[in-house]
mmCIF file of C-alpha atoms in Angstrom:
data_model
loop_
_atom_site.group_PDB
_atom_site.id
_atom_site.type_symbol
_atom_site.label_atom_id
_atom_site.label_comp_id
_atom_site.label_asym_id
_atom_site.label_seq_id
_atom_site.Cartn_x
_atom_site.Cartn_y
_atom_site.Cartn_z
ATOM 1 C CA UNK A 1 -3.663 -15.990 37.386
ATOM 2 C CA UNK A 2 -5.133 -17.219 34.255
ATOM 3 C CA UNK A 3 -3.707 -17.250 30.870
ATOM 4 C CA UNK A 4 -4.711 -14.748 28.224
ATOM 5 C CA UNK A 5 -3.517 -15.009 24.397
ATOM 6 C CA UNK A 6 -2.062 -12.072 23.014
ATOM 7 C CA UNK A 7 -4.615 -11.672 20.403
ATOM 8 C CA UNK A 8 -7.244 -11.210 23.466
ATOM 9 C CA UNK A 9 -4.583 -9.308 25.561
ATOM 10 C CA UNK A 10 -4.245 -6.778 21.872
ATOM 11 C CA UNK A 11 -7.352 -6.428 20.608
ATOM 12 C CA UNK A 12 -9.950 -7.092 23.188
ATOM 13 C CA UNK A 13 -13.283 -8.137 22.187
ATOM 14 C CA UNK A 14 -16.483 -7.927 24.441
ATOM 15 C CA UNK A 15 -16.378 -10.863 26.113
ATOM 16 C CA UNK A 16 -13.144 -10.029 27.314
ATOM 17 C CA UNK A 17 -14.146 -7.201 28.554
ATOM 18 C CA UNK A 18 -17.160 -8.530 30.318
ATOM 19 C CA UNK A 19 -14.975 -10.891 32.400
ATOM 20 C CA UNK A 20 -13.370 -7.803 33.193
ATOM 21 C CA UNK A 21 -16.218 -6.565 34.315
ATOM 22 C CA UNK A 22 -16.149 -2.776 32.476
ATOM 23 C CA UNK A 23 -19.140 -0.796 32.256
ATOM 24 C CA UNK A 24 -20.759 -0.391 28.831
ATOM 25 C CA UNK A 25 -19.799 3.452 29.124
ATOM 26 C CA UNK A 26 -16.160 2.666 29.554
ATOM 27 C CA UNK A 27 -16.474 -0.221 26.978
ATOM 28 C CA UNK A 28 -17.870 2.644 24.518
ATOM 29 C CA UNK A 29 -15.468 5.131 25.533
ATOM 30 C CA UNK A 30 -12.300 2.576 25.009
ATOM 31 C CA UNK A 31 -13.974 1.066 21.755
ATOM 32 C CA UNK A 32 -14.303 5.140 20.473
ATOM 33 C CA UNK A 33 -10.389 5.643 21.453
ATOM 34 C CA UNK A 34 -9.578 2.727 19.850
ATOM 35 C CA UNK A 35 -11.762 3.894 16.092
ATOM 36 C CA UNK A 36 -10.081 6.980 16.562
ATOM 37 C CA UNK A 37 -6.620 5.556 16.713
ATOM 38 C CA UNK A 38 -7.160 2.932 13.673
ATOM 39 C CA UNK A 39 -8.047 6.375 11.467
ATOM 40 C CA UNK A 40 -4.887 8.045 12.807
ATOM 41 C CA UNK A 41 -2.762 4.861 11.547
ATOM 42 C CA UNK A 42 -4.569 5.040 8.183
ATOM 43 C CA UNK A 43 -3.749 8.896 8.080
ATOM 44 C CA UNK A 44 -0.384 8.012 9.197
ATOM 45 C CA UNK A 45 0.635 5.089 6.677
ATOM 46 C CA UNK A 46 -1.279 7.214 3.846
ATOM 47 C CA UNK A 47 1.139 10.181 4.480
ATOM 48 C CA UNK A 48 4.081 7.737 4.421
ATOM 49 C CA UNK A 49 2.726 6.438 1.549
ATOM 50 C CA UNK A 50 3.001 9.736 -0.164
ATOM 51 C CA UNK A 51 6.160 11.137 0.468
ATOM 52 C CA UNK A 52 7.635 7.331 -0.727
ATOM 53 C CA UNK A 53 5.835 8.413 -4.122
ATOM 54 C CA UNK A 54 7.694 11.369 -3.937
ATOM 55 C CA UNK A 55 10.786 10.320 -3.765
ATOM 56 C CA UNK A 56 10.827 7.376 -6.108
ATOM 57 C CA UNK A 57 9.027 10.571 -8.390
ATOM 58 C CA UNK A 58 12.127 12.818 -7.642
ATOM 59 C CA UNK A 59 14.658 10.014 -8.226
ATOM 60 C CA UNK A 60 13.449 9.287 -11.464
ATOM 61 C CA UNK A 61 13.266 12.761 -12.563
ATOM 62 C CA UNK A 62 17.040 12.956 -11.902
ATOM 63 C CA UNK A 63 17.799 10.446 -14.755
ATOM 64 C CA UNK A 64 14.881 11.267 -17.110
ATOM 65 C CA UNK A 65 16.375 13.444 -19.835
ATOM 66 C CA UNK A 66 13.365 15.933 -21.197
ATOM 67 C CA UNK A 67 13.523 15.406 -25.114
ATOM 68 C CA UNK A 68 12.104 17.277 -27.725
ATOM 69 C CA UNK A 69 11.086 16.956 -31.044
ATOM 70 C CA UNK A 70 10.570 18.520 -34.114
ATOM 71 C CA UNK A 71 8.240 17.635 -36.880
ATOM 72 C CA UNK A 72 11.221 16.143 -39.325
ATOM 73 C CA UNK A 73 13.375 14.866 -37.141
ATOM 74 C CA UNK A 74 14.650 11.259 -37.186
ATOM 75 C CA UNK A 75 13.841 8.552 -34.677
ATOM 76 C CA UNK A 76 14.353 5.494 -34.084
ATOM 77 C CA UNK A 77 11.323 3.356 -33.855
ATOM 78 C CA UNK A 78 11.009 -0.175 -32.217
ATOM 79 C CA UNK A 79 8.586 -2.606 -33.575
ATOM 80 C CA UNK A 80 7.912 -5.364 -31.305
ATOM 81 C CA UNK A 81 6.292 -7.969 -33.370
ATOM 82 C CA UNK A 82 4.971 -11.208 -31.915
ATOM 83 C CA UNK A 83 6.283 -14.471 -33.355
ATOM 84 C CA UNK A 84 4.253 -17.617 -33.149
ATOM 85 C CA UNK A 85 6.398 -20.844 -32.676
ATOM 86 C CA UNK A 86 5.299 -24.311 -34.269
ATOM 87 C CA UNK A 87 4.975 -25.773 -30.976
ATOM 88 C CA UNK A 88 2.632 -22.588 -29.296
ATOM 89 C CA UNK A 89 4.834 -20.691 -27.554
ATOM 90 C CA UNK A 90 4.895 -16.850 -28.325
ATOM 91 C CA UNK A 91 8.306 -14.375 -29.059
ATOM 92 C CA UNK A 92 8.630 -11.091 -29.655
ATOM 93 C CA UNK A 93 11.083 -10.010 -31.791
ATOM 94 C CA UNK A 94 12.688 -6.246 -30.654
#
């Protein structure tokens, strides 16, 4: 028995599957199987993707606080201005 690496045993490439000596039909067939499997993985991880989204987007909604204001009203109002040191470095000052 010989030795196969696990990247050849995973994703096998054609020279693999010449020494197992496949026909180019079942070599297509297995190739298609295998497209069609990638795009179900992409469909998959998108959907999970999606629903994560969701519920970091519902999770925040819980703490956000809808606000509303009126022309008038007071605010209070940051100004983040940058301070140059002597030395280059930059601050900003909150």
């Amino acid at each position: 028995m010989e030795a196969v690496l696990p990247v050849e045993v995973e994703i096998p490439s054609l020279r693999i599957l010449s020494q197992t000596q496949l026909e180019e039909a079942e070599w297509a067939q297995a190739r298609y199987e295998q497209l069609n499997f990638i795009d179900e993985k992409r469909l998959a991880a998108l959907c999970h993707g999606q629903l994560y989204q969701r519920r970091i987007e519902r999770a925040y909604n819980k703490k956000a606080r809808p606000r509303t204001f009126q022309p008038g009203d007071l605010v209070l109002k940051k100004r983040n201005m940058a301070l140059s040191d002597p030395r280059g470095k930059v601050r900003t000052i909150i």
